[in-house]
Amino acid sequence: MGKVYYSLGRHEDAIVSYGRALAPVPGFSFVLAYKGSSLSWESTRKRSVVFDKIIETSPINL
């Protein structure tokens, strides 16, 4: 799948990019993702996050 790019405007306007395809991911505050070989929950409130692979999203404030 290649790199997954998570870019944010507002929290509710999170956009996840799989290559060139863009899809909105509304309301999610965390994603479970691989960064290299490390699997962890990452906040989507960061301005720009690059993941190797997104596993799932969570609307819960962890």
mmCIF file of N, CA and C in Angstrom:
data_model
loop_
_atom_site.group_PDB
_atom_site.id
_atom_site.type_symbol
_atom_site.label_atom_id
_atom_site.label_comp_id
_atom_site.label_asym_id
_atom_site.label_seq_id
_atom_site.Cartn_x
_atom_site.Cartn_y
_atom_site.Cartn_z
ATOM 1 N N MET A 1 0.823 -1.195 0.000
ATOM 2 C CA MET A 1 0.000 0.000 0.000
ATOM 3 C C MET A 1 0.865 1.257 0.000
ATOM 4 N N GLY A 2 2.077 1.169 0.438
ATOM 5 C CA GLY A 2 2.931 2.337 0.470
ATOM 6 C C GLY A 2 2.662 3.195 1.692
ATOM 7 N N LYS A 3 3.181 4.403 1.655
ATOM 8 C CA LYS A 3 3.031 5.304 2.791
ATOM 9 C C LYS A 3 1.599 5.798 2.906
ATOM 10 N N VAL A 4 1.183 6.039 4.140
ATOM 11 C CA VAL A 4 -0.124 6.644 4.400
ATOM 12 C C VAL A 4 0.131 8.001 5.033
ATOM 13 N N TYR A 5 -0.427 9.029 4.422
ATOM 14 C CA TYR A 5 -0.212 10.376 4.917
ATOM 15 C C TYR A 5 -1.477 10.891 5.596
ATOM 16 N N TYR A 6 -1.333 11.389 6.809
ATOM 17 C CA TYR A 6 -2.460 11.931 7.556
ATOM 18 C C TYR A 6 -2.224 13.425 7.685
ATOM 19 N N SER A 7 -3.031 14.228 7.010
ATOM 20 C CA SER A 7 -2.880 15.675 7.086
ATOM 21 C C SER A 7 -4.140 16.282 7.675
ATOM 22 N N LEU A 8 -3.962 17.269 8.535
ATOM 23 C CA LEU A 8 -5.102 17.828 9.257
ATOM 24 C C LEU A 8 -5.295 19.301 8.975
ATOM 25 N N GLY A 9 -6.568 19.693 8.854
ATOM 26 C CA GLY A 9 -6.920 21.093 8.958
ATOM 27 C C GLY A 9 -7.450 21.234 10.370
ATOM 28 N N ARG A 10 -8.744 21.087 10.526
ATOM 29 C CA ARG A 10 -9.324 20.942 11.859
ATOM 30 C C ARG A 10 -9.421 19.451 12.173
ATOM 31 N N HIS A 11 -9.614 19.154 13.454
ATOM 32 C CA HIS A 11 -9.725 17.764 13.898
ATOM 33 C C HIS A 11 -10.809 17.022 13.131
ATOM 34 N N GLU A 12 -11.948 17.686 12.898
ATOM 35 C CA GLU A 12 -13.065 17.024 12.221
ATOM 36 C C GLU A 12 -12.835 16.865 10.724
ATOM 37 N N ASP A 13 -11.810 17.538 10.207
ATOM 38 C CA ASP A 13 -11.564 17.522 8.761
ATOM 39 C C ASP A 13 -10.357 16.676 8.389
ATOM 40 N N ALA A 14 -10.036 15.690 9.225
ATOM 41 C CA ALA A 14 -8.866 14.858 8.952
ATOM 42 C C ALA A 14 -8.988 14.188 7.584
ATOM 43 N N ILE A 15 -7.920 14.247 6.836
ATOM 44 C CA ILE A 15 -7.882 13.616 5.516
ATOM 45 C C ILE A 15 -6.783 12.559 5.531
ATOM 46 N N VAL A 16 -7.128 11.369 5.107
ATOM 47 C CA VAL A 16 -6.107 10.321 5.010
ATOM 48 C C VAL A 16 -5.851 10.048 3.537
ATOM 49 N N SER A 17 -4.592 9.985 3.179
ATOM 50 C CA SER A 17 -4.205 9.826 1.784
ATOM 51 C C SER A 17 -3.534 8.476 1.569
ATOM 52 N N TYR A 18 -4.134 7.646 0.749
ATOM 53 C CA TYR A 18 -3.521 6.383 0.344
ATOM 54 C C TYR A 18 -2.984 6.600 -1.064
ATOM 55 N N GLY A 19 -1.708 6.925 -1.153
ATOM 56 C CA GLY A 19 -1.160 7.275 -2.456
ATOM 57 C C GLY A 19 -1.791 8.581 -2.931
ATOM 58 N N ARG A 20 -2.546 8.524 -4.021
ATOM 59 C CA ARG A 20 -3.177 9.727 -4.555
ATOM 60 C C ARG A 20 -4.654 9.822 -4.187
ATOM 61 N N ALA A 21 -5.207 8.771 -3.585
ATOM 62 C CA ALA A 21 -6.635 8.774 -3.242
ATOM 63 C C ALA A 21 -6.844 9.437 -1.890
ATOM 64 N N LEU A 22 -7.749 10.414 -1.841
ATOM 65 C CA LEU A 22 -8.047 11.101 -0.586
ATOM 66 C C LEU A 22 -9.421 10.696 -0.086
ATOM 67 N N ALA A 23 -9.528 10.480 1.214
ATOM 68 C CA ALA A 23 -10.815 10.131 1.811
ATOM 69 C C ALA A 23 -10.926 10.808 3.162
ATOM 70 N N PRO A 24 -12.070 11.414 3.466
ATOM 71 C CA PRO A 24 -12.230 12.044 4.773
ATOM 72 C C PRO A 24 -12.390 11.010 5.883
ATOM 73 N N VAL A 25 -11.871 11.319 7.045
ATOM 74 C CA VAL A 25 -12.026 10.455 8.212
ATOM 75 C C VAL A 25 -12.566 11.339 9.333
ATOM 76 N N PRO A 26 -13.879 11.601 9.339
ATOM 77 C CA PRO A 26 -14.430 12.577 10.269
ATOM 78 C C PRO A 26 -14.512 12.077 11.704
ATOM 79 N N GLY A 27 -14.178 12.940 12.643
ATOM 80 C CA GLY A 27 -14.425 12.654 14.042
ATOM 81 C C GLY A 27 -13.416 11.776 14.753
ATOM 82 N N PHE A 28 -12.421 11.260 14.052
ATOM 83 C CA PHE A 28 -11.462 10.372 14.705
ATOM 84 C C PHE A 28 -10.318 11.162 15.313
ATOM 85 N N SER A 29 -9.930 10.793 16.507
ATOM 86 C CA SER A 29 -8.846 11.503 17.173
ATOM 87 C C SER A 29 -7.559 10.681 17.269
ATOM 88 N N PHE A 30 -7.660 9.380 17.051
ATOM 89 C CA PHE A 30 -6.474 8.533 17.102
ATOM 90 C C PHE A 30 -6.524 7.486 16.000
ATOM 91 N N VAL A 31 -5.356 7.067 15.525
ATOM 92 C CA VAL A 31 -5.271 5.936 14.615
ATOM 93 C C VAL A 31 -4.253 4.952 15.167
ATOM 94 N N LEU A 32 -4.518 3.658 14.970
ATOM 95 C CA LEU A 32 -3.558 2.615 15.321
ATOM 96 C C LEU A 32 -2.755 2.352 14.059
ATOM 97 N N ALA A 33 -1.464 2.628 14.118
ATOM 98 C CA ALA A 33 -0.688 2.601 12.886
ATOM 99 C C ALA A 33 0.740 2.121 13.121
ATOM 100 N N TYR A 34 1.328 1.597 12.058
ATOM 101 C CA TYR A 34 2.741 1.258 12.073
ATOM 102 C C TYR A 34 3.554 2.480 11.661
ATOM 103 N N LYS A 35 4.595 2.771 12.441
ATOM 104 C CA LYS A 35 5.599 3.740 12.026
ATOM 105 C C LYS A 35 6.898 2.950 12.018
ATOM 106 N N GLY A 36 7.347 2.540 10.835
ATOM 107 C CA GLY A 36 8.446 1.588 10.744
ATOM 108 C C GLY A 36 7.935 0.247 11.216
ATOM 109 N N SER A 37 8.597 -0.362 12.201
ATOM 110 C CA SER A 37 8.141 -1.650 12.731
ATOM 111 C C SER A 37 7.397 -1.480 14.051
ATOM 112 N N SER A 38 7.190 -0.234 14.467
ATOM 113 C CA SER A 38 6.545 0.038 15.750
ATOM 114 C C SER A 38 5.055 0.280 15.565
ATOM 115 N N LEU A 39 4.246 -0.484 16.310
ATOM 116 C CA LEU A 39 2.795 -0.330 16.249
ATOM 117 C C LEU A 39 2.333 0.489 17.441
ATOM 118 N N SER A 40 1.621 1.577 17.181
ATOM 119 C CA SER A 40 1.183 2.422 18.291
ATOM 120 C C SER A 40 -0.016 3.272 17.905
ATOM 121 N N TRP A 41 -0.698 3.780 18.924
ATOM 122 C CA TRP A 41 -1.768 4.745 18.703
ATOM 123 C C TRP A 41 -1.136 6.111 18.531
ATOM 124 N N GLU A 42 -1.544 6.824 17.501
ATOM 125 C CA GLU A 42 -1.017 8.158 17.249
ATOM 126 C C GLU A 42 -2.163 9.148 17.180
ATOM 127 N N SER A 43 -1.952 10.326 17.728
ATOM 128 C CA SER A 43 -2.983 11.354 17.706
ATOM 129 C C SER A 43 -3.081 11.976 16.321
ATOM 130 N N THR A 44 -4.299 12.102 15.806
ATOM 131 C CA THR A 44 -4.496 12.757 14.515
ATOM 132 C C THR A 44 -4.590 14.273 14.684
ATOM 133 N N ARG A 45 -4.399 14.752 15.898
ATOM 134 C CA ARG A 45 -4.411 16.199 16.116
ATOM 135 C C ARG A 45 -3.092 16.839 15.695
ATOM 136 N N LYS A 46 -2.087 16.008 15.431
ATOM 137 C CA LYS A 46 -0.828 16.535 14.935
ATOM 138 C C LYS A 46 -1.050 17.150 13.554
ATOM 139 N N ARG A 47 -0.273 18.144 13.230
ATOM 140 C CA ARG A 47 -0.466 18.846 11.956
ATOM 141 C C ARG A 47 -0.253 17.911 10.764
ATOM 142 N N SER A 48 0.788 17.123 10.799
ATOM 143 C CA SER A 48 1.067 16.213 9.688
ATOM 144 C C SER A 48 1.729 14.952 10.228
ATOM 145 N N VAL A 49 1.188 13.804 9.910
ATOM 146 C CA VAL A 49 1.710 12.537 10.402
ATOM 147 C C VAL A 49 1.875 11.589 9.216
ATOM 148 N N VAL A 50 2.980 10.868 9.163
ATOM 149 C CA VAL A 50 3.204 9.886 8.102
ATOM 150 C C VAL A 50 3.241 8.496 8.730
ATOM 151 N N PHE A 51 2.377 7.620 8.243
ATOM 152 C CA PHE A 51 2.323 6.244 8.734
ATOM 153 C C PHE A 51 2.679 5.288 7.609
ATOM 154 N N ASP A 52 3.243 4.146 7.970
ATOM 155 C CA ASP A 52 3.465 3.089 6.995
ATOM 156 C C ASP A 52 2.168 2.342 6.712
ATOM 157 N N LYS A 53 1.364 2.149 7.739
ATOM 158 C CA LYS A 53 0.121 1.409 7.553
ATOM 159 C C LYS A 53 -0.841 1.744 8.677
ATOM 160 N N ILE A 54 -2.063 2.144 8.326
ATOM 161 C CA ILE A 54 -3.081 2.393 9.343
ATOM 162 C C ILE A 54 -3.858 1.112 9.587
ATOM 163 N N ILE A 55 -3.983 0.718 10.847
ATOM 164 C CA ILE A 55 -4.682 -0.507 11.211
ATOM 165 C C ILE A 55 -6.157 -0.218 11.470
ATOM 166 N N GLU A 56 -6.431 0.755 12.328
ATOM 167 C CA GLU A 56 -7.811 1.127 12.594
ATOM 168 C C GLU A 56 -7.839 2.519 13.201
ATOM 169 N N THR A 57 -9.013 3.107 13.250
ATOM 170 C CA THR A 57 -9.154 4.427 13.847
ATOM 171 C C THR A 57 -9.995 4.333 15.104
ATOM 172 N N SER A 58 -9.860 5.315 15.958
ATOM 173 C CA SER A 58 -10.610 5.331 17.209
ATOM 174 C C SER A 58 -11.171 6.718 17.465
ATOM 175 N N PRO A 59 -12.473 6.825 17.740
ATOM 176 C CA PRO A 59 -13.040 8.122 18.086
ATOM 177 C C PRO A 59 -12.839 8.463 19.553
ATOM 178 N N ILE A 60 -12.243 7.537 20.300
ATOM 179 C CA ILE A 60 -12.109 7.684 21.752
ATOM 180 C C ILE A 60 -10.844 8.471 22.077
ATOM 181 N N ASN A 61 -10.952 9.388 23.009
ATOM 182 C CA ASN A 61 -9.801 10.147 23.469
ATOM 183 C C ASN A 61 -8.996 9.285 24.430
ATOM 184 N N LEU A 62 -7.966 8.651 23.962
ATOM 185 C CA LEU A 62 -7.194 7.715 24.790
ATOM 186 C C LEU A 62 -6.247 8.449 25.728
#
